[in-house]
mmCIF file with all atom_site columns, C-alpha atoms in Angstrom:
data_model
loop_
_atom_site.group_PDB
_atom_site.id
_atom_site.type_symbol
_atom_site.label_atom_id
_atom_site.label_alt_id
_atom_site.label_comp_id
_atom_site.label_asym_id
_atom_site.label_entity_id
_atom_site.label_seq_id
_atom_site.pdbx_PDB_ins_code
_atom_site.Cartn_x
_atom_site.Cartn_y
_atom_site.Cartn_z
_atom_site.occupancy
_atom_site.B_iso_or_equiv
_atom_site.pdbx_formal_charge
_atom_site.auth_seq_id
_atom_site.auth_comp_id
_atom_site.auth_asym_id
_atom_site.auth_atom_id
_atom_site.pdbx_PDB_model_num
ATOM 1   C CA . MET A 1 1   ? 190.923 209.044 67.611  1.00 0.00 ? 1   MET A CA 1
ATOM 2   C CA . ILE A 1 2   ? 188.764 208.983 70.767  1.00 0.00 ? 2   ILE A CA 1
ATOM 3   C CA . MET A 1 3   ? 188.119 205.508 72.132  1.00 0.00 ? 3   MET A CA 1
ATOM 4   C CA . ALA A 1 4   ? 184.691 204.626 73.493  1.00 0.00 ? 4   ALA A CA 1
ATOM 5   C CA . PRO A 1 5   ? 184.700 204.917 77.293  1.00 0.00 ? 5   PRO A CA 1
ATOM 6   C CA . LYS A 1 6   ? 184.373 201.818 79.402  1.00 0.00 ? 6   LYS A CA 1
ATOM 7   C CA . VAL A 1 7   ? 181.603 201.777 82.013  1.00 0.00 ? 7   VAL A CA 1
ATOM 8   C CA . GLU A 1 8   ? 182.323 199.407 84.857  1.00 0.00 ? 8   GLU A CA 1
ATOM 9   C CA . MET A 1 9   ? 179.520 198.053 87.045  1.00 0.00 ? 9   MET A CA 1
ATOM 10  C CA . TRP A 1 10  ? 180.212 197.926 90.794  1.00 0.00 ? 10  TRP A CA 1
ATOM 11  C CA . PHE A 1 11  ? 177.966 197.287 93.790  1.00 0.00 ? 11  PHE A CA 1
ATOM 12  C CA . PRO A 1 12  ? 175.222 195.566 91.771  1.00 0.00 ? 12  PRO A CA 1
ATOM 13  C CA . VAL A 1 13  ? 171.925 194.539 93.327  1.00 0.00 ? 13  VAL A CA 1
ATOM 14  C CA . ALA A 1 14  ? 171.494 190.826 92.671  1.00 0.00 ? 14  ALA A CA 1
ATOM 15  C CA . ILE A 1 15  ? 168.214 188.904 92.794  1.00 0.00 ? 15  ILE A CA 1
ATOM 16  C CA . TYR A 1 16  ? 168.423 185.115 92.414  1.00 0.00 ? 16  TYR A CA 1
ATOM 17  C CA . LYS A 1 17  ? 165.507 183.361 90.701  1.00 0.00 ? 17  LYS A CA 1
ATOM 18  C CA . GLU A 1 18  ? 164.741 179.663 90.360  1.00 0.00 ? 18  GLU A CA 1
ATOM 19  C CA . THR A 1 19  ? 161.577 178.025 89.089  1.00 0.00 ? 19  THR A CA 1
ATOM 20  C CA . ASN A 1 20  ? 159.824 174.688 89.596  1.00 0.00 ? 20  ASN A CA 1
ATOM 21  C CA . LEU A 1 21  ? 161.202 173.927 93.057  1.00 0.00 ? 21  LEU A CA 1
ATOM 22  C CA . LEU A 1 22  ? 158.269 171.642 93.796  1.00 0.00 ? 22  LEU A CA 1
ATOM 23  C CA . THR A 1 23  ? 155.815 169.692 91.688  1.00 0.00 ? 23  THR A CA 1
ATOM 24  C CA . SER A 1 24  ? 152.298 170.955 91.114  1.00 0.00 ? 24  SER A CA 1
ATOM 25  C CA . ASP A 1 25  ? 150.967 168.294 93.501  1.00 0.00 ? 25  ASP A CA 1
ATOM 26  C CA . GLN A 1 26  ? 153.442 169.316 96.218  1.00 0.00 ? 26  GLN A CA 1
ATOM 27  C CA . ASN A 1 27  ? 152.397 172.962 95.823  1.00 0.00 ? 27  ASN A CA 1
ATOM 28  C CA . LYS A 1 28  ? 148.740 171.963 96.011  1.00 0.00 ? 28  LYS A CA 1
ATOM 29  C CA . ASP A 1 29  ? 149.394 170.041 99.252  1.00 0.00 ? 29  ASP A CA 1
ATOM 30  C CA . LEU A 1 30  ? 151.194 173.046 100.775 1.00 0.00 ? 30  LEU A CA 1
ATOM 31  C CA . PHE A 1 31  ? 148.412 175.354 99.585  1.00 0.00 ? 31  PHE A CA 1
ATOM 32  C CA . ASN A 1 32  ? 145.747 173.253 101.321 1.00 0.00 ? 32  ASN A CA 1
ATOM 33  C CA . HIS A 1 33  ? 147.887 172.905 104.450 1.00 0.00 ? 33  HIS A CA 1
ATOM 34  C CA . SER A 1 34  ? 148.431 176.682 104.523 1.00 0.00 ? 34  SER A CA 1
ATOM 35  C CA . LEU A 1 35  ? 144.703 177.377 104.387 1.00 0.00 ? 35  LEU A CA 1
ATOM 36  C CA . GLU A 1 36  ? 144.152 174.901 107.231 1.00 0.00 ? 36  GLU A CA 1
ATOM 37  C CA . LEU A 1 37  ? 146.849 176.613 109.310 1.00 0.00 ? 37  LEU A CA 1
ATOM 38  C CA . ARG A 1 38  ? 145.112 179.950 108.860 1.00 0.00 ? 38  ARG A CA 1
ATOM 39  C CA . LYS A 1 39  ? 142.058 178.516 110.653 1.00 0.00 ? 39  LYS A CA 1
ATOM 40  C CA . THR A 1 40  ? 144.000 177.879 113.881 1.00 0.00 ? 40  THR A CA 1
ATOM 41  C CA . VAL A 1 41  ? 147.169 180.017 113.840 1.00 0.00 ? 41  VAL A CA 1
ATOM 42  C CA . PRO A 1 42  ? 146.685 183.683 114.805 1.00 0.00 ? 42  PRO A CA 1
ATOM 43  C CA . ASN A 1 43  ? 147.709 186.401 112.371 1.00 0.00 ? 43  ASN A CA 1
ATOM 44  C CA . GLY A 1 44  ? 151.181 187.789 113.094 1.00 0.00 ? 44  GLY A CA 1
ATOM 45  C CA . GLY A 1 45  ? 152.823 191.095 112.244 1.00 0.00 ? 45  GLY A CA 1
ATOM 46  C CA . SER A 1 46  ? 150.265 193.327 113.947 1.00 0.00 ? 46  SER A CA 1
ATOM 47  C CA . GLU A 1 47  ? 152.182 196.461 112.942 1.00 0.00 ? 47  GLU A CA 1
ATOM 48  C CA . TRP A 1 48  ? 151.459 196.003 109.211 1.00 0.00 ? 48  TRP A CA 1
ATOM 49  C CA . TYR A 1 49  ? 148.950 198.156 107.346 1.00 0.00 ? 49  TYR A CA 1
ATOM 50  C CA . GLY A 1 50  ? 148.153 195.885 104.402 1.00 0.00 ? 50  GLY A CA 1
ATOM 51  C CA . ASP A 1 51  ? 146.081 193.144 106.107 1.00 0.00 ? 51  ASP A CA 1
ATOM 52  C CA . THR A 1 52  ? 148.194 190.274 104.740 1.00 0.00 ? 52  THR A CA 1
ATOM 53  C CA . TYR A 1 53  ? 147.617 187.175 106.856 1.00 0.00 ? 53  TYR A CA 1
ATOM 54  C CA . ASN A 1 54  ? 150.998 185.905 108.065 1.00 0.00 ? 54  ASN A CA 1
ATOM 55  C CA . THR A 1 55  ? 152.478 183.630 110.703 1.00 0.00 ? 55  THR A CA 1
ATOM 56  C CA . HIS A 1 56  ? 155.433 185.889 111.502 1.00 0.00 ? 56  HIS A CA 1
ATOM 57  C CA . ASP A 1 57  ? 155.950 185.477 115.268 1.00 0.00 ? 57  ASP A CA 1
ATOM 58  C CA . THR A 1 58  ? 152.949 183.102 115.545 1.00 0.00 ? 58  THR A CA 1
ATOM 59  C CA . LEU A 1 59  ? 154.256 179.975 113.748 1.00 0.00 ? 59  LEU A CA 1
ATOM 60  C CA . ASP A 1 60  ? 157.805 179.335 112.551 1.00 0.00 ? 60  ASP A CA 1
ATOM 61  C CA . LEU A 1 61  ? 157.528 176.964 109.576 1.00 0.00 ? 61  LEU A CA 1
ATOM 62  C CA . THR A 1 62  ? 160.787 175.279 110.607 1.00 0.00 ? 62  THR A CA 1
ATOM 63  C CA . ASN A 1 63  ? 158.631 173.582 113.266 1.00 0.00 ? 63  ASN A CA 1
ATOM 64  C CA . ASP A 1 64  ? 156.155 172.151 110.723 1.00 0.00 ? 64  ASP A CA 1
ATOM 65  C CA . SER A 1 65  ? 157.376 169.006 108.938 1.00 0.00 ? 65  SER A CA 1
ATOM 66  C CA . LYS A 1 66  ? 155.068 169.646 105.955 1.00 0.00 ? 66  LYS A CA 1
ATOM 67  C CA . PHE A 1 67  ? 157.413 172.478 104.938 1.00 0.00 ? 67  PHE A CA 1
ATOM 68  C CA . PHE A 1 68  ? 160.716 170.599 105.465 1.00 0.00 ? 68  PHE A CA 1
ATOM 69  C CA . PRO A 1 69  ? 161.226 169.475 101.811 1.00 0.00 ? 69  PRO A CA 1
ATOM 70  C CA . LEU A 1 70  ? 160.654 173.030 100.570 1.00 0.00 ? 70  LEU A CA 1
ATOM 71  C CA . LEU A 1 71  ? 162.862 174.610 103.245 1.00 0.00 ? 71  LEU A CA 1
ATOM 72  C CA . ASP A 1 72  ? 165.686 172.139 102.515 1.00 0.00 ? 72  ASP A CA 1
ATOM 73  C CA . ASN A 1 73  ? 165.426 172.987 98.822  1.00 0.00 ? 73  ASN A CA 1
ATOM 74  C CA . ILE A 1 74  ? 165.473 176.731 99.543  1.00 0.00 ? 74  ILE A CA 1
ATOM 75  C CA . GLN A 1 75  ? 168.506 176.309 101.816 1.00 0.00 ? 75  GLN A CA 1
ATOM 76  C CA . ASP A 1 76  ? 170.413 174.597 98.970  1.00 0.00 ? 76  ASP A CA 1
ATOM 77  C CA . HIS A 1 77  ? 169.607 177.533 96.691  1.00 0.00 ? 77  HIS A CA 1
ATOM 78  C CA . CYS A 1 78  ? 170.625 180.033 99.370  1.00 0.00 ? 78  CYS A CA 1
ATOM 79  C CA . HIS A 1 79  ? 174.031 178.351 99.647  1.00 0.00 ? 79  HIS A CA 1
ATOM 80  C CA . ASN A 1 80  ? 174.332 178.440 95.859  1.00 0.00 ? 80  ASN A CA 1
ATOM 81  C CA . PHE A 1 81  ? 173.581 182.181 95.817  1.00 0.00 ? 81  PHE A CA 1
ATOM 82  C CA . ALA A 1 82  ? 176.020 182.771 98.698  1.00 0.00 ? 82  ALA A CA 1
ATOM 83  C CA . SER A 1 83  ? 178.738 180.919 96.765  1.00 0.00 ? 83  SER A CA 1
ATOM 84  C CA . MET A 1 84  ? 178.153 183.328 93.852  1.00 0.00 ? 84  MET A CA 1
ATOM 85  C CA . HIS A 1 85  ? 179.166 186.071 96.298  1.00 0.00 ? 85  HIS A CA 1
ATOM 86  C CA . GLY A 1 86  ? 182.366 184.148 97.055  1.00 0.00 ? 86  GLY A CA 1
ATOM 87  C CA . SER A 1 87  ? 181.063 182.919 100.434 1.00 0.00 ? 87  SER A CA 1
ATOM 88  C CA . THR A 1 88  ? 181.870 179.445 101.762 1.00 0.00 ? 88  THR A CA 1
ATOM 89  C CA . ALA A 1 89  ? 179.764 179.847 104.927 1.00 0.00 ? 89  ALA A CA 1
ATOM 90  C CA . LYS A 1 90  ? 176.819 177.604 105.696 1.00 0.00 ? 90  LYS A CA 1
ATOM 91  C CA . TYR A 1 91  ? 173.795 179.779 106.356 1.00 0.00 ? 91  TYR A CA 1
ATOM 92  C CA . LYS A 1 92  ? 171.018 178.754 108.722 1.00 0.00 ? 92  LYS A CA 1
ATOM 93  C CA . ILE A 1 93  ? 167.340 179.548 108.593 1.00 0.00 ? 93  ILE A CA 1
ATOM 94  C CA . THR A 1 94  ? 166.566 182.176 111.222 1.00 0.00 ? 94  THR A CA 1
ATOM 95  C CA . GLY A 1 95  ? 162.846 182.358 110.472 1.00 0.00 ? 95  GLY A CA 1
ATOM 96  C CA . ALA A 1 96  ? 160.247 181.086 108.024 1.00 0.00 ? 96  ALA A CA 1
ATOM 97  C CA . TRP A 1 97  ? 156.619 182.141 107.843 1.00 0.00 ? 97  TRP A CA 1
ATOM 98  C CA . LEU A 1 98  ? 153.498 181.936 105.741 1.00 0.00 ? 98  LEU A CA 1
ATOM 99  C CA . ASN A 1 99  ? 151.805 184.830 103.908 1.00 0.00 ? 99  ASN A CA 1
ATOM 100 C CA . ILE A 1 100 ? 148.284 184.680 102.478 1.00 0.00 ? 100 ILE A CA 1
ATOM 101 C CA . ASN A 1 101 ? 147.029 187.583 100.391 1.00 0.00 ? 101 ASN A CA 1
ATOM 102 C CA . GLU A 1 102 ? 143.338 187.907 99.637  1.00 0.00 ? 102 GLU A CA 1
ATOM 103 C CA . GLN A 1 103 ? 141.804 190.469 97.298  1.00 0.00 ? 103 GLN A CA 1
ATOM 104 C CA . GLY A 1 104 ? 142.566 194.029 98.435  1.00 0.00 ? 104 GLY A CA 1
ATOM 105 C CA . THR A 1 105 ? 145.533 193.155 100.658 1.00 0.00 ? 105 THR A CA 1
ATOM 106 C CA . PHE A 1 106 ? 149.089 194.384 100.187 1.00 0.00 ? 106 PHE A CA 1
ATOM 107 C CA . GLN A 1 107 ? 152.394 194.627 102.046 1.00 0.00 ? 107 GLN A CA 1
ATOM 108 C CA . GLU A 1 108 ? 154.083 197.979 102.468 1.00 0.00 ? 108 GLU A CA 1
ATOM 109 C CA . PHE A 1 109 ? 157.810 198.552 101.823 1.00 0.00 ? 109 PHE A CA 1
ATOM 110 C CA . HIS A 1 110 ? 160.052 196.922 104.411 1.00 0.00 ? 110 HIS A CA 1
ATOM 111 C CA . THR A 1 111 ? 163.374 195.146 104.958 1.00 0.00 ? 111 THR A CA 1
ATOM 112 C CA . HIS A 1 112 ? 164.226 192.009 106.922 1.00 0.00 ? 112 HIS A CA 1
ATOM 113 C CA . ASN A 1 113 ? 166.395 193.108 109.832 1.00 0.00 ? 113 ASN A CA 1
ATOM 114 C CA . ASN A 1 114 ? 168.894 190.727 111.430 1.00 0.00 ? 114 ASN A CA 1
ATOM 115 C CA . ALA A 1 115 ? 169.198 188.546 108.312 1.00 0.00 ? 115 ALA A CA 1
ATOM 116 C CA . ILE A 1 116 ? 171.710 188.243 105.476 1.00 0.00 ? 116 ILE A CA 1
ATOM 117 C CA . PHE A 1 117 ? 169.598 186.595 102.788 1.00 0.00 ? 117 PHE A CA 1
ATOM 118 C CA . SER A 1 118 ? 165.809 186.631 102.434 1.00 0.00 ? 118 SER A CA 1
ATOM 119 C CA . CYS A 1 119 ? 163.644 184.467 100.212 1.00 0.00 ? 119 CYS A CA 1
ATOM 120 C CA . VAL A 1 120 ? 160.131 184.393 98.809  1.00 0.00 ? 120 VAL A CA 1
ATOM 121 C CA . TYR A 1 121 ? 158.577 181.237 97.400  1.00 0.00 ? 121 TYR A CA 1
ATOM 122 C CA . TRP A 1 122 ? 155.135 181.296 95.766  1.00 0.00 ? 122 TRP A CA 1
ATOM 123 C CA . VAL A 1 123 ? 152.983 178.286 96.622  1.00 0.00 ? 123 VAL A CA 1
ATOM 124 C CA . ALA A 1 124 ? 150.011 179.782 94.758  1.00 0.00 ? 124 ALA A CA 1
ATOM 125 C CA . ALA A 1 125 ? 149.932 182.780 92.449  1.00 0.00 ? 125 ALA A CA 1
ATOM 126 C CA . PRO A 1 126 ? 146.442 183.180 90.970  1.00 0.00 ? 126 PRO A CA 1
ATOM 127 C CA . GLU A 1 127 ? 145.627 185.757 88.322  1.00 0.00 ? 127 GLU A CA 1
ATOM 128 C CA . GLY A 1 128 ? 145.569 189.248 89.811  1.00 0.00 ? 128 GLY A CA 1
ATOM 129 C CA . SER A 1 129 ? 148.229 188.503 92.451  1.00 0.00 ? 129 SER A CA 1
ATOM 130 C CA . GLY A 1 130 ? 150.208 191.581 93.411  1.00 0.00 ? 130 GLY A CA 1
ATOM 131 C CA . LYS A 1 131 ? 153.779 191.832 92.138  1.00 0.00 ? 131 LYS A CA 1
ATOM 132 C CA . LEU A 1 132 ? 156.744 191.771 94.491  1.00 0.00 ? 132 LEU A CA 1
ATOM 133 C CA . ILE A 1 133 ? 158.383 195.188 94.030  1.00 0.00 ? 133 ILE A CA 1
ATOM 134 C CA . PHE A 1 134 ? 162.031 195.869 94.884  1.00 0.00 ? 134 PHE A CA 1
ATOM 135 C CA . GLU A 1 135 ? 163.434 199.358 95.377  1.00 0.00 ? 135 GLU A CA 1
ATOM 136 C CA . ASP A 1 136 ? 166.911 200.589 94.488  1.00 0.00 ? 136 ASP A CA 1
ATOM 137 C CA . PRO A 1 137 ? 168.799 200.839 97.804  1.00 0.00 ? 137 PRO A CA 1
ATOM 138 C CA . LYS A 1 138 ? 170.067 204.274 96.721  1.00 0.00 ? 138 LYS A CA 1
ATOM 139 C CA . GLU A 1 139 ? 166.535 205.666 97.025  1.00 0.00 ? 139 GLU A CA 1
ATOM 140 C CA . PRO A 1 140 ? 165.617 208.317 97.855  1.00 0.00 ? 140 PRO A CA 1
ATOM 141 C CA . ASP A 1 141 ? 167.977 209.764 95.291  1.00 0.00 ? 141 ASP A CA 1
ATOM 142 C CA . MET A 1 142 ? 167.980 213.469 96.077  1.00 0.00 ? 142 MET A CA 1
ATOM 143 C CA . LEU A 1 143 ? 169.041 214.599 92.594  1.00 0.00 ? 143 LEU A CA 1
ATOM 144 C CA . GLN A 1 144 ? 167.926 212.075 89.999  1.00 0.00 ? 144 GLN A CA 1
ATOM 145 C CA . VAL A 1 145 ? 169.295 211.884 86.467  1.00 0.00 ? 145 VAL A CA 1
ATOM 146 C CA . LYS A 1 146 ? 167.220 214.195 84.249  1.00 0.00 ? 146 LYS A CA 1
ATOM 147 C CA . SER A 1 147 ? 165.168 213.553 81.099  1.00 0.00 ? 147 SER A CA 1
ATOM 148 C CA . ILE A 1 148 ? 165.557 209.784 80.901  1.00 0.00 ? 148 ILE A CA 1
ATOM 149 C CA . LYS A 1 149 ? 164.064 208.690 77.580  1.00 0.00 ? 149 LYS A CA 1
ATOM 150 C CA . GLU A 1 150 ? 164.058 204.972 78.341  1.00 0.00 ? 150 GLU A CA 1
ATOM 151 C CA . LYS A 1 151 ? 164.997 203.335 81.633  1.00 0.00 ? 151 LYS A CA 1
ATOM 152 C CA . ASN A 1 152 ? 167.789 200.756 81.765  1.00 0.00 ? 152 ASN A CA 1
ATOM 153 C CA . PRO A 1 153 ? 169.779 198.983 84.518  1.00 0.00 ? 153 PRO A CA 1
ATOM 154 C CA . LEU A 1 154 ? 171.533 202.290 85.327  1.00 0.00 ? 154 LEU A CA 1
ATOM 155 C CA . SER A 1 155 ? 168.289 204.211 85.846  1.00 0.00 ? 155 SER A CA 1
ATOM 156 C CA . PHE A 1 156 ? 165.645 201.843 87.241  1.00 0.00 ? 156 PHE A CA 1
ATOM 157 C CA . THR A 1 157 ? 164.584 202.785 90.770  1.00 0.00 ? 157 THR A CA 1
ATOM 158 C CA . ARG A 1 158 ? 162.033 199.970 91.161  1.00 0.00 ? 158 ARG A CA 1
ATOM 159 C CA . ILE A 1 159 ? 161.547 196.578 89.558  1.00 0.00 ? 159 ILE A CA 1
ATOM 160 C CA . GLY A 1 160 ? 158.596 194.221 89.900  1.00 0.00 ? 160 GLY A CA 1
ATOM 161 C CA . TYR A 1 161 ? 158.418 190.427 89.806  1.00 0.00 ? 161 TYR A CA 1
ATOM 162 C CA . ALA A 1 162 ? 155.078 188.846 88.995  1.00 0.00 ? 162 ALA A CA 1
ATOM 163 C CA . ALA A 1 163 ? 154.022 186.172 91.465  1.00 0.00 ? 163 ALA A CA 1
ATOM 164 C CA . GLU A 1 164 ? 154.705 182.817 89.829  1.00 0.00 ? 164 GLU A CA 1
ATOM 165 C CA . GLU A 1 165 ? 153.682 179.511 91.364  1.00 0.00 ? 165 GLU A CA 1
ATOM 166 C CA . GLY A 1 166 ? 156.687 177.324 92.138  1.00 0.00 ? 166 GLY A CA 1
ATOM 167 C CA . SER A 1 167 ? 159.213 180.161 91.825  1.00 0.00 ? 167 SER A CA 1
ATOM 168 C CA . LEU A 1 168 ? 161.798 181.283 94.354  1.00 0.00 ? 168 LEU A CA 1
ATOM 169 C CA . LEU A 1 169 ? 163.506 184.659 94.714  1.00 0.00 ? 169 LEU A CA 1
ATOM 170 C CA . ILE A 1 170 ? 166.509 185.217 96.993  1.00 0.00 ? 170 ILE A CA 1
ATOM 171 C CA . PHE A 1 171 ? 167.897 188.658 97.768  1.00 0.00 ? 171 PHE A CA 1
ATOM 172 C CA . ARG A 1 172 ? 170.006 190.446 100.344 1.00 0.00 ? 172 ARG A CA 1
ATOM 173 C CA . SER A 1 173 ? 167.848 191.281 103.335 1.00 0.00 ? 173 SER A CA 1
ATOM 174 C CA . TYR A 1 174 ? 168.640 195.013 103.272 1.00 0.00 ? 174 TYR A CA 1
ATOM 175 C CA . LEU A 1 175 ? 166.742 195.383 99.983  1.00 0.00 ? 175 LEU A CA 1
ATOM 176 C CA . ARG A 1 176 ? 163.435 197.198 100.477 1.00 0.00 ? 176 ARG A CA 1
ATOM 177 C CA . HIS A 1 177 ? 160.476 195.391 98.966  1.00 0.00 ? 177 HIS A CA 1
ATOM 178 C CA . MET A 1 178 ? 156.682 195.357 99.039  1.00 0.00 ? 178 MET A CA 1
ATOM 179 C CA . VAL A 1 179 ? 153.683 193.478 97.630  1.00 0.00 ? 179 VAL A CA 1
ATOM 180 C CA . GLU A 1 180 ? 151.361 195.459 95.374  1.00 0.00 ? 180 GLU A CA 1
ATOM 181 C CA . PRO A 1 181 ? 147.639 195.515 96.193  1.00 0.00 ? 181 PRO A CA 1
ATOM 182 C CA . CYS A 1 182 ? 146.180 192.177 95.182  1.00 0.00 ? 182 CYS A CA 1
ATOM 183 C CA . ASN A 1 183 ? 143.214 191.664 92.863  1.00 0.00 ? 183 ASN A CA 1
ATOM 184 C CA . ASN A 1 184 ? 143.188 187.864 93.044  1.00 0.00 ? 184 ASN A CA 1
ATOM 185 C CA . THR A 1 185 ? 139.885 186.163 93.899  1.00 0.00 ? 185 THR A CA 1
ATOM 186 C CA . THR A 1 186 ? 141.559 183.022 95.304  1.00 0.00 ? 186 THR A CA 1
ATOM 187 C CA . PRO A 1 187 ? 144.391 183.135 97.871  1.00 0.00 ? 187 PRO A CA 1
ATOM 188 C CA . ARG A 1 188 ? 147.923 184.147 96.880  1.00 0.00 ? 188 ARG A CA 1
ATOM 189 C CA . VAL A 1 189 ? 150.151 182.043 99.137  1.00 0.00 ? 189 VAL A CA 1
ATOM 190 C CA . SER A 1 190 ? 153.851 182.655 99.674  1.00 0.00 ? 190 SER A CA 1
ATOM 191 C CA . ILE A 1 191 ? 156.548 181.483 102.061 1.00 0.00 ? 191 ILE A CA 1
ATOM 192 C CA . ALA A 1 192 ? 159.142 183.921 103.403 1.00 0.00 ? 192 ALA A CA 1
ATOM 193 C CA . VAL A 1 193 ? 162.477 182.645 104.728 1.00 0.00 ? 193 VAL A CA 1
ATOM 194 C CA . ASN A 1 194 ? 165.393 184.461 106.358 1.00 0.00 ? 194 ASN A CA 1
ATOM 195 C CA . PHE A 1 195 ? 168.970 183.200 106.594 1.00 0.00 ? 195 PHE A CA 1
ATOM 196 C CA . GLY A 1 196 ? 171.715 184.425 108.873 1.00 0.00 ? 196 GLY A CA 1
#
């Protein structure tokens, strides 16, 4: 009698998700504050193609007390995710910035160099907001598995997360990701945070 083979999963790609970090009123306050910041803080990340407004290298949100409750909350979740990896280290925020996507904007594939964990928190995610797409770190796979009838966790090469107000994603910073072109008619607002 032939026994069914055992398939063991090693080197998984983990993405941590938590919802409802802040109340609706807190998100609304951060949304309004973010739009006010855009009026006075220059756009950062001049090397991007997708025209996303961001404060990368122009305003670190760790210097703005309005964001402290959110950043403290995110840091707690980062430590929780790190503990799931078996880590007892205390990770520090190495950068936090604002992203505002209007209709027609996007963010091309990229990684967050010089960080261990990266986070995205959606302050506002109106209808039509572009998904956050993650790519399998094994890409480009030179010789892909043939004739896949239905994709599963062994065969996905990309996975997308819909923008969801009040939700947080944490992932290892080496993981390539991008924001799809946005069709929203009101601003999609997100906060990006790196930990090292």
